[in-house]
Amino acid sequence: MEKFYESFGAHVFNDKEMKKRLTDETYQLLRKTIKNGKELDPSIAKDVANAMKEWAMEMGATHYSHWFQPLTGETAEKHDGFIESQKGGRVVAEFSGKNLIKGEPDASSFPSGGLRDTFEARGYTAWDPTSYVFVKGKTLYIPTIFCSYNGEALDHKTPLLRSMDALNKQAMRILKYFDNKGIDHVKTTAGPEQEYFLIDKDLYEKRKDLMFTGRTLFGAMAPKGQEFDDHYFGVIKTKVAKFMEDLNSELWQLGVLAKTEHNEVAPAQHELATIFLTCNVSTDHNHIVMETMKKVAQKHGLVCLLHEKPFAGVNGSGKHNNWSIKTDTDINLLEPGDTPSENARFLLFLSAVIKAVDEYQDLLRISVATAGNDNRLGASEAPPAIVSIFLGDELTAILEAIEKDVPYQGKSKTPMKVGVTSIPTFPKDNTDRNRTSPFAFTGNKFEFRMPGSSQSIATPNTVLNTAVAEELKKFADVLDASKDVPATIHKLVKETIKEHKRIIFNGNGYDPSWIKEAEKRGLSNYPNTPLALKHYTDKKNVDLYVSNGVLSKAEIESRYEVYLGTYTKTVALEARTMLNMAKKDIMPAVIEYSGMISKDLKLKKDIALGFATDYEVALLKDVSSLSSGLYLATLDLEKALAKAEMKDAYELALYHHDVVLAAMAKLRDVADKLEVIVGTEYWPMPDYAKLLFSVK
Ligand code: ADP
Ligand code: MG
């Protein structure tokens, strides 16, 4: 019997296939391209394309598609057949080197924030050769970047690749002050943990809110929630286990390293972690994971919800982004070492991260700012909207000893000296590590916990890479000018901890007192997307992106427009969906229910049973007064939407937050009160109890 892992990567044109199907010379040139992340040598494109096509056709593919990540947040694909006609009505299968390297989809309908005028609708896609092509269904997928005709980025991946370049450049400058034998380049790695909900497909289809917006806009809490903590790591139900089995096998075929799976805190909530890879490949794989989850769920009569907050009252879903920096010789630069020199390197890179997170806390916050994630960040289940770093007591004590020129915990006679004193070993994977921190050091990597479950990890990683590149650049400038390198390294670490320790917080991030404390420390706190986005175009942020070659000013401004527009559209869609449900479903149901009570009342009156009807009168009064409330709340929400006419994208987004969302909350509040008293059979949609507990 074939072992389960033998089909791993069977649908990927991976190294094994390349080696098998290309001449040695072409293979070596392609390897070099992949290793260095350079563009494909055009002289070999034809042979590579041909080998890919042959392989893909053996796998049953008839089409190929450039696969990219426009600013919609979803992925996009356009399929072209391999088929080409020839003279005399004959057809052949063709896939040229040109078609592999570059595609030209009509890009006019993708968001560009004004970067591309519609008369110049063309955009182009270009293969990212560091991410393997793969066959899914009958199509060969080619992971690409997506740019306007002038080369401006229209996607999430281009800036990510640029940020990896920027970090590589600066990290290599730093590494020359350490043992850098054989190191050719440095890359960042990411390992995302994907949370999701699984619910019954038939129930899903009875909820317009889930279908149109991905989250429930109405719904009173079920009698049971997550209060028993019985779902977390609980026994996986049969139907869910079958789904996971199927999901794993599809992902493994596509070369995705799906590894850890378990039930999460909320009922019906689960998690899948893939093994970390280079940032860009990991980003592609996470998109494959999300798409495959949705597809496989359908096959099992389920729907996979990737929204950040599908249900009020139980935990929402995030996507922890584990991140580190690695050399091509496999040295993890965020891993403490055994020698004083390795530790000096570790402490210097660590300092760059601490400084970067403090200086660009706003950009990190912005990188996870979406309408969906606003429902989660800051609620007491997810990290707060304030960015801070958890280092753990041991590492914090080490840095404090360096800052104050004292021995570590008084354990030796001499003060801590970077590059001279060994740093004491501390438990690498603190099991009791702080789960409330938005950015936690977990022994040899950082875990950024703010990203939302449905978002691409490209942007958070772009910010991390760019901000750290910037701080490494500043360090390298100082080192390049220094006459005493070891003393300078010590000084850089010491100064960083002194100037940026405000960002380090090892306490409970869910505690309300932290908000006050953070304010005292001068940390930024942007509780919602519009307020966060406002700072995207601040001069210091524009300077960061521009000087590191990650985004141009025009690209930043276009993204600002796109992000604000997406926020506004999301909230407006939710508001319209609520109005539709309230007017067309909930109100008629409530009228029917109160009609039933009235009829019963009249009947009892007719037979002179007035004394038995007190509770019915009371119930009818309650239902009637809540129904009036519901009606008035729909009017208010309609009015709020009608007044949304601001020209400025920021004003409009903020209005949707301040006024439209507030009106939505009032409407939900009355509707949920009605749900609690109206008979189950009358309520026009499946309730939380059904949605959360019916998958067996
Ligand atoms: P937990 O739930 O305890 O945070 P998991 O095992 O679910 O831990 O997830 C840890 C994630 O971190 C995995 O995706 C793993 O591959 C990833 N990871 C481990 N080392 C690194 C690294 N050096 N760089 C990036 N990600 C890493
Ligand atoms: Mg985690």
XYZ file of C-alpha atoms in Angstrom, residues 161-666:
506
model
C 8.971 40.171 -2.576
C 10.469 43.654 -2.575
C 10.483 43.672 1.241
C 12.272 40.328 1.306
C 14.909 41.820 -0.989
C 15.270 44.852 1.262
C 15.730 42.695 4.333
C 18.203 40.453 2.560
C 20.306 43.436 1.529
C 20.535 44.890 5.041
C 20.906 41.579 6.883
C 23.848 40.672 4.640
C 25.499 43.970 5.579
C 25.168 43.065 9.250
C 26.317 39.489 8.818
C 29.690 40.519 7.507
C 30.530 41.485 11.096
C 29.977 37.890 12.177
C 31.009 34.502 10.896
C 29.294 34.672 7.505
C 31.079 31.821 5.800
C 29.071 30.424 2.902
C 26.085 32.689 3.474
C 24.738 33.891 0.187
C 21.444 35.401 1.206
C 18.894 35.760 3.953
C 15.170 35.145 3.770
C 12.274 35.566 6.125
C 10.086 32.619 7.038
C 6.424 32.450 7.955
C 4.291 29.701 9.465
C 0.625 30.676 9.655
C -1.911 29.026 11.970
C -5.292 29.195 10.249
C -8.469 29.282 12.327
C -11.875 28.576 10.798
C -15.436 27.502 11.545
C -17.302 24.607 9.978
C -21.077 24.682 9.853
C -23.799 22.716 8.150
C -24.342 23.733 4.533
C -28.169 23.514 4.645
C -28.281 25.842 7.627
C -25.814 28.222 6.007
C -28.054 28.542 2.994
C -30.891 29.710 5.216
C -28.866 32.691 6.429
C -28.565 35.653 4.057
C -26.087 37.308 6.417
C -23.660 34.381 6.239
C -24.101 34.047 2.497
C -23.569 37.714 1.675
C -21.189 38.874 4.386
C -19.604 35.789 5.945
C -20.840 36.617 9.439
C -24.109 36.529 11.357
C -25.548 40.029 11.628
C -28.319 38.844 13.925
C -28.426 36.058 16.466
C -28.971 35.721 20.168
C -26.491 33.586 22.075
C -27.336 29.896 22.370
C -27.989 28.518 25.878
C -24.570 26.871 25.614
C -21.490 28.674 24.386
C -17.809 28.124 25.013
C -18.043 28.528 28.789
C -17.064 24.947 29.557
C -13.904 25.096 27.417
C -14.934 21.630 26.294
C -14.301 22.186 22.618
C -10.672 23.320 22.799
C -8.510 20.328 21.810
C -11.647 18.200 22.241
C -12.388 14.981 20.377
C -12.802 15.764 16.706
C -16.292 14.819 15.463
C -16.649 12.183 12.738
C -17.827 14.537 10.024
C -15.107 17.040 10.825
C -12.470 14.298 10.953
C -13.512 13.147 7.477
C -13.270 16.718 6.240
C -9.783 17.101 7.728
C -8.630 13.833 6.209
C -9.806 14.901 2.782
C -8.368 18.392 3.231
C -4.966 17.048 4.229
C -4.753 14.717 1.294
C -5.628 17.515 -1.179
C -3.147 19.861 0.453
C -0.370 17.293 0.531
C -0.819 16.631 -3.177
C -0.385 20.342 -3.747
C 2.801 20.287 -1.718
C 1.300 22.166 1.222
C 2.786 21.058 4.537
C -0.428 20.831 6.556
C 0.668 19.528 9.914
C -1.204 20.437 13.063
C -4.972 20.366 13.410
C -7.196 20.674 16.413
C -10.478 21.999 17.706
C -10.367 25.600 18.853
C -12.010 27.369 21.786
C -15.394 28.166 20.231
C -17.824 25.403 19.319
C -17.488 24.504 15.593
C -14.100 26.251 15.455
C -10.909 24.529 14.318
C -7.327 25.308 13.393
C -4.827 24.126 10.832
C -1.132 25.021 10.981
C 1.226 24.486 8.075
C 4.966 24.054 8.560
C 6.814 27.307 8.026
C 8.385 28.214 4.694
C 9.894 31.253 3.006
C 7.414 34.124 3.423
C 6.250 34.358 -0.179
C 5.728 30.618 -0.613
C 3.989 30.429 2.727
C 1.671 33.222 1.610
C 0.801 31.320 -1.566
C 0.251 28.152 0.415
C -2.006 29.882 2.887
C -4.186 31.013 -0.026
C -4.280 27.425 -1.240
C -5.227 26.308 2.281
C -8.115 28.786 2.491
C -9.418 27.922 -0.970
C -9.096 24.185 -0.425
C -10.861 24.414 2.938
C -13.849 26.067 1.313
C -13.944 23.600 -1.550
C -13.520 20.432 0.522
C -16.129 21.599 3.057
C -18.733 21.782 0.282
C -18.020 18.167 -0.632
C -18.843 17.147 2.932
C -22.091 19.105 3.147
C -20.335 21.748 5.213
C -19.385 25.386 4.793
C -16.049 26.718 5.958
C -16.307 30.212 7.438
C -13.058 32.161 7.314
C -14.565 35.409 8.604
C -12.888 36.951 11.666
C -16.097 36.990 13.673
C -18.861 34.800 12.296
C -20.663 34.657 15.657
C -21.048 37.195 18.435
C -20.471 35.871 21.931
C -17.936 33.184 21.056
C -14.333 33.598 19.960
C -13.528 34.865 16.524
C -10.840 33.548 14.189
C -7.346 34.845 13.727
C -4.282 33.748 11.874
C -1.154 33.678 13.999
C 1.777 34.538 11.795
C 5.002 32.928 13.069
C 7.928 34.804 11.602
C 11.691 34.553 11.627
C 14.835 35.333 9.627
C 16.958 32.573 8.147
C 20.176 32.324 6.153
C 20.501 30.035 3.142
C 22.886 28.011 5.298
C 19.957 27.335 7.638
C 20.908 29.589 10.514
C 17.891 31.012 12.292
C 18.984 34.538 13.136
C 16.389 34.848 15.889
C 17.666 31.815 17.727
C 19.937 32.338 20.733
C 23.193 30.480 20.194
C 25.791 28.693 22.275
C 28.716 31.064 21.923
C 29.034 34.716 22.941
C 29.477 35.618 19.273
C 26.308 33.815 18.164
C 24.515 35.531 20.979
C 25.790 38.932 19.948
C 24.320 38.247 16.514
C 21.055 37.103 18.071
C 20.839 40.139 20.341
C 21.554 42.512 17.482
C 18.845 41.021 15.264
C 16.486 40.905 18.233
C 17.201 44.586 18.875
C 16.403 45.397 15.259
C 13.023 43.666 15.661
C 12.254 45.449 18.946
C 13.143 48.811 17.448
C 11.208 48.088 14.245
C 8.064 47.075 16.115
C 8.215 50.169 18.308
C 8.931 52.612 15.474
C 6.339 51.084 13.142
C 3.681 49.858 15.574
C 1.132 51.843 13.594
C 2.023 50.071 10.335
C 1.722 46.677 11.994
C -1.702 47.672 13.306
C -2.660 48.943 9.853
C -1.520 45.708 8.210
C -4.315 43.864 10.002
C -6.969 46.591 9.833
C -10.103 45.305 8.129
C -13.798 45.631 8.851
C -13.883 41.935 9.759
C -10.916 42.064 12.116
C -12.367 45.123 13.895
C -14.944 42.777 15.398
C -12.168 40.857 17.046
C -9.144 42.978 17.942
C -9.524 44.488 21.353
C -12.336 42.162 22.381
C -11.214 39.959 25.244
C -10.401 36.922 23.149
C -7.925 38.406 20.718
C -4.897 40.605 21.199
C -5.714 44.241 21.867
C -5.464 46.807 19.095
C -2.322 48.086 20.841
C 0.931 46.617 19.545
C 3.418 45.410 22.158
C 6.096 42.711 22.406
C 6.185 39.789 24.799
C 9.752 38.640 25.444
C 9.272 36.547 28.557
C 10.851 37.206 31.929
C 14.240 35.614 31.202
C 15.015 37.453 27.997
C 13.696 40.695 29.433
C 16.006 40.262 32.434
C 18.962 39.664 30.099
C 18.224 42.861 28.179
C 17.773 44.797 31.410
C 21.144 43.571 32.646
C 22.712 44.867 29.430
C 20.879 48.165 29.719
C 22.006 48.719 33.314
C 25.509 47.284 32.993
C 24.872 44.756 35.739
C 25.299 40.976 35.941
C 22.303 38.899 34.845
C 20.169 38.307 37.964
C 23.295 38.847 40.043
C 24.450 35.398 38.984
C 27.995 36.426 38.127
C 30.420 39.108 39.192
C 30.817 40.842 35.838
C 28.185 42.883 34.035
C 26.583 41.468 30.869
C 28.677 42.378 27.852
C 27.310 41.569 24.384
C 29.722 39.366 22.468
C 31.761 38.614 25.572
C 29.465 37.148 28.215
C 27.439 34.081 27.330
C 23.780 34.677 27.690
C 22.245 32.261 30.125
C 20.128 29.534 28.585
C 16.436 29.972 29.047
C 13.577 27.656 28.157
C 13.112 27.992 24.416
C 9.480 27.163 24.185
C 7.874 28.602 27.279
C 4.765 26.530 27.659
C 3.129 29.148 29.816
C 3.871 31.802 27.273
C 1.637 34.775 27.162
C -1.319 34.181 24.848
C -2.618 37.714 25.215
C 0.331 39.397 23.534
C -0.038 40.602 19.951
C 3.632 39.961 19.170
C 5.305 37.256 21.198
C 8.829 35.865 21.131
C 8.504 32.083 21.274
C 12.113 30.986 21.587
C 13.368 31.232 18.017
C 10.680 33.215 16.191
C 8.037 35.833 16.776
C 4.353 35.090 16.667
C 2.290 37.988 15.336
C -1.205 37.279 16.584
C -3.197 40.181 15.192
C -3.832 39.098 11.588
C -7.409 38.151 10.792
C -8.341 34.668 9.656
C -9.451 35.657 6.157
C -6.634 38.017 5.259
C -3.516 37.350 3.233
C -0.368 37.178 5.344
C 1.482 39.085 2.621
C 0.926 42.531 4.100
C 1.804 41.822 7.749
C 4.983 40.121 6.570
C 5.775 42.990 4.214
C 5.604 45.403 7.149
C 7.746 43.192 9.366
C 10.381 42.672 6.685
C 10.527 46.332 5.709
C 10.601 47.754 9.226
C 13.309 45.311 10.314
C 15.292 46.003 7.125
C 15.166 49.695 8.000
C 16.542 49.164 11.513
C 19.215 46.775 10.252
C 20.200 49.432 7.743
C 20.657 51.966 10.536
C 22.683 49.472 12.555
C 24.829 48.605 9.535
C 25.503 52.288 8.867
C 26.762 52.697 12.422
C 28.844 49.528 12.258
C 30.355 50.503 8.914
C 31.591 53.729 10.475
C 32.792 52.175 13.701
C 36.394 51.506 14.742
C 35.522 49.132 17.568
C 32.874 46.739 16.263
C 32.283 44.632 19.415
C 31.857 47.768 21.547
C 29.524 49.245 18.952
C 27.355 46.131 18.889
C 27.086 46.304 22.660
C 26.157 49.952 22.443
C 23.501 49.362 19.778
C 21.801 46.675 21.865
C 22.017 48.788 24.983
C 20.605 51.894 23.323
C 17.777 49.961 21.742
C 16.587 48.529 25.008
C 16.887 51.898 26.689
C 14.955 53.779 24.024
C 12.410 51.163 23.043
C 11.615 49.194 26.142
C 8.193 50.845 26.298
C 7.074 48.378 23.619
C 7.932 45.364 25.804
C 5.003 44.162 27.872
C 4.931 40.743 29.479
C 1.659 41.253 31.367
C -1.944 40.459 30.534
C -2.926 42.269 27.343
C -6.628 41.617 27.997
C -6.553 43.561 31.255
C -8.280 46.959 30.883
C -5.495 48.543 32.960
C -3.102 47.809 30.065
C -4.886 50.375 27.890
C -4.145 53.103 30.440
C -0.591 51.883 30.941
C 0.016 51.778 27.171
C -1.252 55.312 26.842
C 1.172 56.416 29.546
C 3.973 54.765 27.607
C 2.942 56.673 24.497
C 1.984 53.593 22.484
C -0.574 54.107 19.763
C -4.044 52.648 20.075
C -6.219 52.758 16.983
C -9.410 50.926 17.882
C -10.857 50.747 14.375
C -9.834 50.492 10.740
C -10.455 54.068 9.559
C -8.577 55.537 12.536
C -5.685 53.147 11.893
C -5.585 53.688 8.136
C -5.398 57.436 8.624
C -1.735 56.936 9.587
C -0.828 54.792 6.601
C 0.310 57.835 4.641
C 2.163 59.530 7.534
C 5.504 60.856 6.345
C 7.587 58.444 8.403
C 5.692 55.488 6.890
C 5.959 56.754 3.336
C 9.689 57.334 3.892
C 10.107 53.785 5.168
C 8.448 52.171 2.162
C 10.021 54.456 -0.410
C 13.584 54.382 0.910
C 13.559 50.585 1.090
C 12.124 50.263 -2.413
C 9.006 48.447 -1.217
C 6.228 50.842 -2.258
C 6.331 54.160 -4.083
C 4.380 57.156 -2.852
C 1.819 56.629 -5.623
C 1.462 52.972 -4.674
C 0.909 53.859 -1.023
C -1.695 56.462 -1.868
C -3.521 54.058 -4.131
C -3.561 51.391 -1.428
C -4.879 53.904 1.073
C -7.847 54.559 -1.219
C -8.422 50.855 -1.872
C -8.325 49.872 1.807
C -10.667 52.663 2.885
C -13.014 51.834 0.008
C -13.050 48.153 0.939
C -13.911 49.032 4.528
C -16.789 51.272 3.493
C -18.149 48.745 1.015
C -18.009 45.952 3.590
C -19.938 47.903 6.221
C -22.479 49.164 3.673
C -23.088 45.633 2.431
C -23.646 44.424 5.976
C -26.086 47.270 6.605
C -28.077 46.528 3.459
C -28.164 42.832 4.293
C -29.492 43.621 7.775
C -32.214 45.841 6.382
C -33.245 43.173 3.934
C -33.428 40.531 6.658
C -35.185 42.773 9.161
C -37.843 43.956 6.743
C -38.430 40.881 4.652
C -37.867 38.055 7.116
C -37.875 39.115 10.742
C -40.759 41.598 10.696
C -43.179 39.254 8.876
C -42.246 36.458 11.283
C -42.872 38.652 14.292
C -46.227 39.801 12.904
C -47.237 36.213 12.366
C -46.228 35.299 15.888
C -48.079 38.191 17.498
C -51.060 37.433 15.229
C -51.122 33.936 16.658
C -51.153 35.282 20.216
C -53.893 37.794 19.398
C -56.027 35.104 17.835
C -55.620 32.921 20.879
C -56.430 35.819 23.154
C -59.610 36.604 21.256
C -60.648 32.984 21.342
C -60.227 32.835 25.093
C -62.114 36.093 25.550
C -64.986 34.724 23.484
C -65.342 31.848 25.849
C -64.943 34.223 28.795
C -61.606 32.938 30.044
C -60.208 36.391 30.630
C -58.336 35.351 33.778
C -56.114 32.889 31.855
C -54.852 35.427 29.379
C -52.659 37.689 31.513
C -49.372 36.219 30.324
C -50.495 36.365 26.721
C -51.344 40.027 27.094
C -47.935 40.633 28.613
C -46.185 38.672 25.850
C -48.134 40.493 23.182
C -47.183 43.813 24.728
C -43.496 42.838 24.756
C -43.535 41.611 21.189
C -45.391 44.718 20.031
C -43.108 47.177 21.714
C -39.988 45.377 20.438
C -41.516 45.262 16.952
C -41.983 49.022 17.037
C -38.374 49.280 18.154
C -37.331 47.068 15.254
C -39.257 49.194 12.818
C -37.740 52.419 14.139
C -34.248 50.902 14.071
C -34.634 49.976 10.400
C -35.714 53.549 9.659
C -32.664 54.886 11.473
C -30.321 52.579 9.615
C -31.891 53.551 6.309
C -31.428 57.196 7.173
C -27.816 56.606 8.169
C -27.086 54.912 4.847
C -28.819 57.642 2.873
C -26.619 60.279 4.457
C -23.384 58.512 3.524
C -22.413 60.997 0.860
C -18.984 62.266 1.944
C -16.589 62.728 -0.952
C -13.437 62.055 1.017
C -12.677 58.327 1.338
C -11.484 58.666 4.928
C -14.489 60.734 6.042
C -16.794 58.224 4.398
C -15.127 55.245 6.064
C -15.155 56.939 9.451
C -18.839 57.793 8.992
C -19.573 54.143 8.296
C -17.801 53.234 11.487
C -19.290 55.930 13.706
C -22.828 56.162 12.360
C -23.712 53.137 10.212
C -22.186 50.503 12.496
C -23.822 52.146 15.497
C -27.243 52.024 13.808
C -26.606 48.374 12.905
C -25.822 47.560 16.528
C -29.166 49.068 17.646
